mmCIF file of C-alpha atoms in Angstrom:
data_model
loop_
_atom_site.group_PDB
_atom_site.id
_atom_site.type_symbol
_atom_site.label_atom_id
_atom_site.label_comp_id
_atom_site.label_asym_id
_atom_site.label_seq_id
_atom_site.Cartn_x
_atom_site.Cartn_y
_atom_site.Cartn_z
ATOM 1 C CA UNK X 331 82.679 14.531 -53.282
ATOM 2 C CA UNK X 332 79.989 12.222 -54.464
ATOM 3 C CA UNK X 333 81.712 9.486 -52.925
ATOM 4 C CA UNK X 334 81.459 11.369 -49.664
ATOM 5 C CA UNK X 335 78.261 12.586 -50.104
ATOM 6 C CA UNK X 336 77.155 8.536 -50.434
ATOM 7 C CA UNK X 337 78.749 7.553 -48.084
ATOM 8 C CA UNK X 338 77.164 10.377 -45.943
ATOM 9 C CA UNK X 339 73.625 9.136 -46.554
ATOM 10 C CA UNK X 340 74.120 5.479 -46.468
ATOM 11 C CA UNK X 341 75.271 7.094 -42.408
ATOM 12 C CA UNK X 342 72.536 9.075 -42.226
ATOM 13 C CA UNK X 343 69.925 5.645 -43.540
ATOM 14 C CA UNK X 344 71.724 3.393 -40.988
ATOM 15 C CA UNK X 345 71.470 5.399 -38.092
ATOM 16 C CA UNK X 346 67.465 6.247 -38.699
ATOM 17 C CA UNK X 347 66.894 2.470 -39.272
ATOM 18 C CA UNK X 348 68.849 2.052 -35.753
ATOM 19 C CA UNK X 349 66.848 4.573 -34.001
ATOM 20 C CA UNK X 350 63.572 3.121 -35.829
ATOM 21 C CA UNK X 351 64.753 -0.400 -34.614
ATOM 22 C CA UNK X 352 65.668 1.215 -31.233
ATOM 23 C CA UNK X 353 62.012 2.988 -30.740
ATOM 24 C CA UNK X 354 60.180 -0.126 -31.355
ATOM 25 C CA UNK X 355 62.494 -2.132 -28.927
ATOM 26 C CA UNK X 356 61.921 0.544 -26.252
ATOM 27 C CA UNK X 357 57.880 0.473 -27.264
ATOM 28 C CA UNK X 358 57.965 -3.351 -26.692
ATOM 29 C CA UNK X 359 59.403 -3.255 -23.744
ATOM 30 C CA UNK X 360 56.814 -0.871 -22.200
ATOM 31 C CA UNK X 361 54.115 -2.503 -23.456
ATOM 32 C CA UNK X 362 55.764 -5.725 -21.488
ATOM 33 C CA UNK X 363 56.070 -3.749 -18.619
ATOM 34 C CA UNK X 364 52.661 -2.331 -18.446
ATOM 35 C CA UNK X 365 51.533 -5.950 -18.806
ATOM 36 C CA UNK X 366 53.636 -7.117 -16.076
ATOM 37 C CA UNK X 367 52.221 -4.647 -13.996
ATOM 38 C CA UNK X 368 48.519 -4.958 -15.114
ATOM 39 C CA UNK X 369 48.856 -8.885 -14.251
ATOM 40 C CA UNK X 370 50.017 -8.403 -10.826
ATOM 41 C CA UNK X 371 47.317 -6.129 -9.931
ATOM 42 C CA UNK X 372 43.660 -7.837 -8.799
ATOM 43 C CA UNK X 373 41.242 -7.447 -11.394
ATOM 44 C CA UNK X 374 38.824 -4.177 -11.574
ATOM 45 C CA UNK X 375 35.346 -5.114 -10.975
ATOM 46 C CA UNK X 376 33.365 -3.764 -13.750
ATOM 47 C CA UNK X 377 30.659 -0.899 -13.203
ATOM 48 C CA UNK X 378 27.598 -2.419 -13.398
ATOM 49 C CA UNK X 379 24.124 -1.457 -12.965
ATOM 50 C CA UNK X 380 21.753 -3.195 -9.589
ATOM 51 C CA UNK X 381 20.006 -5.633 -12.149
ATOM 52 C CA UNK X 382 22.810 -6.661 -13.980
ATOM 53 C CA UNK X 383 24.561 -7.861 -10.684
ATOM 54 C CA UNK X 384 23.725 -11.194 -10.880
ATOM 55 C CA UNK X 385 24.065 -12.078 -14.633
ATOM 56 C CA UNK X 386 27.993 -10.629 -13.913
ATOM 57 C CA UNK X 387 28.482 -11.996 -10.862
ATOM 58 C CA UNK X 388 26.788 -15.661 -11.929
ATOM 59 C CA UNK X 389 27.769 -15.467 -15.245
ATOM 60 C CA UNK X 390 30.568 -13.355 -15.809
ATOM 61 C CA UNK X 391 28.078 -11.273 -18.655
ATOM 62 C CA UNK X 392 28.587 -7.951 -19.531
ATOM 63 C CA UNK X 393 26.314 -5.924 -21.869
ATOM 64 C CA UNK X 394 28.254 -6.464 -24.639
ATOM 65 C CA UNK X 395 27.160 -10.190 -24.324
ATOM 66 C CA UNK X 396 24.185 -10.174 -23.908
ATOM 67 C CA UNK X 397 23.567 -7.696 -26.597
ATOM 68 C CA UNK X 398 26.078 -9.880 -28.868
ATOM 69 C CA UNK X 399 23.168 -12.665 -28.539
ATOM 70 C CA UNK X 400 20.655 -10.435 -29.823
ATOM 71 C CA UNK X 401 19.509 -10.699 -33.633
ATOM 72 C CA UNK X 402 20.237 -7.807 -35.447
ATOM 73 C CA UNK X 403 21.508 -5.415 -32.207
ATOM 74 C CA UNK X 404 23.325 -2.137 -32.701
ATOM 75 C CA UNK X 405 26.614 -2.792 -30.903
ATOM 76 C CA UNK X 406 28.573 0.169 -31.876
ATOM 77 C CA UNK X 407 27.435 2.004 -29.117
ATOM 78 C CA UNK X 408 28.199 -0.445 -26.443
ATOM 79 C CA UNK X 409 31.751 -0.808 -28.086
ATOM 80 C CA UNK X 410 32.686 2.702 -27.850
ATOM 81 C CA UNK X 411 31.909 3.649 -24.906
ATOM 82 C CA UNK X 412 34.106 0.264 -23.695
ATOM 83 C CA UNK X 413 36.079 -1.271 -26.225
ATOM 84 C CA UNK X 414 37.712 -3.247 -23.244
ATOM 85 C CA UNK X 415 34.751 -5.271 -22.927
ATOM 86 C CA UNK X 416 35.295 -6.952 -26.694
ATOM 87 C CA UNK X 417 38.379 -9.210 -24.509
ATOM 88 C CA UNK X 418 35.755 -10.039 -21.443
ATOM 89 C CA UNK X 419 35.152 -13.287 -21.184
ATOM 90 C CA UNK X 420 31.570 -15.059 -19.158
ATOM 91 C CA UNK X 421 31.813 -17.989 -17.038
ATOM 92 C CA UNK X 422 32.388 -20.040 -20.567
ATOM 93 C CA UNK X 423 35.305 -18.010 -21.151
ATOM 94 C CA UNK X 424 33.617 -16.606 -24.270
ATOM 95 C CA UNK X 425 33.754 -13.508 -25.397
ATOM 96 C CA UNK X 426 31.297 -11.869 -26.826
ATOM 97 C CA UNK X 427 32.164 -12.342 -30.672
ATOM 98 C CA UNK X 428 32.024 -16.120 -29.568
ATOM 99 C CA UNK X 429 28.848 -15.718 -27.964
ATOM 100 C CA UNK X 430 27.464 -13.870 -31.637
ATOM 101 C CA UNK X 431 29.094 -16.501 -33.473
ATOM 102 C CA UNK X 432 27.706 -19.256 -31.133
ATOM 103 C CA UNK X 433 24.059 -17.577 -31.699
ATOM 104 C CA UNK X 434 24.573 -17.365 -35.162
ATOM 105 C CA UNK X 435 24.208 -13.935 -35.681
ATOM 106 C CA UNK X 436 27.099 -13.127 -38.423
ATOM 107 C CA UNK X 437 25.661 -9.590 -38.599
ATOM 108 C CA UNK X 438 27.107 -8.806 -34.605
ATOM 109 C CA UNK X 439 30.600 -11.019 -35.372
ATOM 110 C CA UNK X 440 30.932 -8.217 -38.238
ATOM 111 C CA UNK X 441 30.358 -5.181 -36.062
ATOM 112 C CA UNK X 442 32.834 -6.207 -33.658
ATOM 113 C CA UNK X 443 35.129 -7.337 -36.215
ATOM 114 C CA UNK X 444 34.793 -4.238 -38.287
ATOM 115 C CA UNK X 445 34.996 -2.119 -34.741
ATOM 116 C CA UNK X 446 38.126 -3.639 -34.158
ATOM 117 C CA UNK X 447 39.602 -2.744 -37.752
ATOM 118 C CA UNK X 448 38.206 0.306 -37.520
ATOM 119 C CA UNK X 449 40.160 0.898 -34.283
ATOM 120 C CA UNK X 450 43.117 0.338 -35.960
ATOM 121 C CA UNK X 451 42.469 2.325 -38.858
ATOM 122 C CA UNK X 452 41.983 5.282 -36.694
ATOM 123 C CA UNK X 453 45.586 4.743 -35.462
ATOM 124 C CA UNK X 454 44.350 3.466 -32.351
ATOM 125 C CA UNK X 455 47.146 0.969 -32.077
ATOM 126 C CA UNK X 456 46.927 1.498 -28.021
ATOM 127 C CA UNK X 457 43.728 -0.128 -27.923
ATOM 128 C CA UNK X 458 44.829 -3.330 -29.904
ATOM 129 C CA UNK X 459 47.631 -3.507 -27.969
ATOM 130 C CA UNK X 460 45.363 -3.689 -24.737
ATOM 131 C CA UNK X 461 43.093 -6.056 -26.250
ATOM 132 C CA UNK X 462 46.100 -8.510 -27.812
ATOM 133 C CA UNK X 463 47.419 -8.149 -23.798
ATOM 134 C CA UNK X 464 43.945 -8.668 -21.970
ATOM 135 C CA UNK X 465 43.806 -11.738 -24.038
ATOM 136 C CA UNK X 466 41.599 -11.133 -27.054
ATOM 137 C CA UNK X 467 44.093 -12.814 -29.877
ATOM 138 C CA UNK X 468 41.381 -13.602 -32.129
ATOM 139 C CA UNK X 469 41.751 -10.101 -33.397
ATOM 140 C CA UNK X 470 45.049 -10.943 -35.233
ATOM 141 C CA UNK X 471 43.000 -12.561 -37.813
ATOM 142 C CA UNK X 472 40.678 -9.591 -38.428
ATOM 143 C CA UNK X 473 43.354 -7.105 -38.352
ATOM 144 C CA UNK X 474 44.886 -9.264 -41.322
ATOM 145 C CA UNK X 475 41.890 -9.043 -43.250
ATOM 146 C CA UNK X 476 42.511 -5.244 -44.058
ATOM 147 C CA UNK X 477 43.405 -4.481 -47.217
ATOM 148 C CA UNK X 478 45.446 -1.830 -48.606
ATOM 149 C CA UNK X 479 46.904 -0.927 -45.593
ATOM 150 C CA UNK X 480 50.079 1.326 -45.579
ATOM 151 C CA UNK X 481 53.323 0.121 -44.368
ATOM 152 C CA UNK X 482 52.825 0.738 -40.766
ATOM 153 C CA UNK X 483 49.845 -0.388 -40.383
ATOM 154 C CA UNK X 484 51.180 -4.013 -42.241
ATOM 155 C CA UNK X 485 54.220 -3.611 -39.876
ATOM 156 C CA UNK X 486 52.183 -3.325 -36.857
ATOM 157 C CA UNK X 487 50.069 -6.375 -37.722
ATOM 158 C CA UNK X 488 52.610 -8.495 -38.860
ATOM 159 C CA UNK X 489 55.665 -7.458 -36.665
ATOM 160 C CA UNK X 490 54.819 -5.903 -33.853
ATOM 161 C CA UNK X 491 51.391 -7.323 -32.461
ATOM 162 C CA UNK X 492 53.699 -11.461 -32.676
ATOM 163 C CA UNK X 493 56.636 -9.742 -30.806
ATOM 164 C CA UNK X 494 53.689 -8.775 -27.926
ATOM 165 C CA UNK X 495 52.735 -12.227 -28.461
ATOM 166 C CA UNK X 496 55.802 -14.031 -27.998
ATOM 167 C CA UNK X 497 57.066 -10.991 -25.207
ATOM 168 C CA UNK X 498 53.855 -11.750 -23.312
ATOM 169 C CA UNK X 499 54.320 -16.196 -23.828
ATOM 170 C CA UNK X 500 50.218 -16.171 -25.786
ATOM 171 C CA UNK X 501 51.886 -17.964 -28.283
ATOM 172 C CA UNK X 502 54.612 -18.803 -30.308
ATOM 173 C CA UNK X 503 55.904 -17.400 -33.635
#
């Protein structure tokens, strides 16, 4: 009986790591669609108010940016009411991380940086995904920073965000 019995659970272990296995492949997949389908779409025009027209039109600046090359700004309002603007890039094709890190102010790299983990600590693993797809790969090396993370937090980081990766050709693992 205790033969059966272990037999019955090394089953019962396979089949859960095949579903497991089978969830993420079905997860990946979607995420590749959605991708698909958000690159063959035109891009959305951001909302925008009269005098910021021309520094988004000219220069491809949001708020974040210019806020990002102010000394000692509070971002963390600007970043939650639109994470998606942490990926948007200006006419350099910096974001606005690189445009802190450019103006030397380490104290806005850090709120966006810790924004992002924070994201993720929160369980908001949609919006890393849509940053990782819109682009914004330089939050791979943040994410790894985080310490003591559980297991699928380390899974997502270290399995899951390279699969995107290498689903979506940014780079290769």
């Amino acid at each position: 009986k205790s033969e059966i019995r272990a037999l019955r659970e090394k089953e019962e272990a396979e089949q859960k790591q095949r579903e497991i296995e089978e969830r993420r492949k079905r997860e990946a997949e979607e995420l590749a669609k959605r991708h698909k389908e958000l690159a063959s779409q035109p891009p959305a025009l951001p909302a925008v108010r009269e005098e910021d027209d021309i520094f988004v039109v000219e220069f491809g600046e949001t708020e974040l940016h210019r806020q990002a090359a102010v000394k000692n700004a509070n971002l963390l309002e600007l970043l939650r009411d639109n994470y998606h603007s942490i990926a948007s890039r200006n006419a350099d094709g910096k974001t606005p991380r690189d445009v802190a890190l450019d103006a030397g102010f380490q104290e806005n790299v850090e709120q966006i940086d810790s924004y992002c983990i924070l994201l993720l600590q929160n369980g908001n693993t949609k919006a890393i995904n849509d940053l990782v797809l819109c682009g914004y790969t330089e939050i791979i090396n943040q994410l790894k920073t985080i310490e003591d993370s559980d297991e699928d937090t380390n899974e997502f980081i270290n399995v899951d965000i390279p699969q995107l990766l290498v689903m979506n050709n940014y780079c290769k693992y």
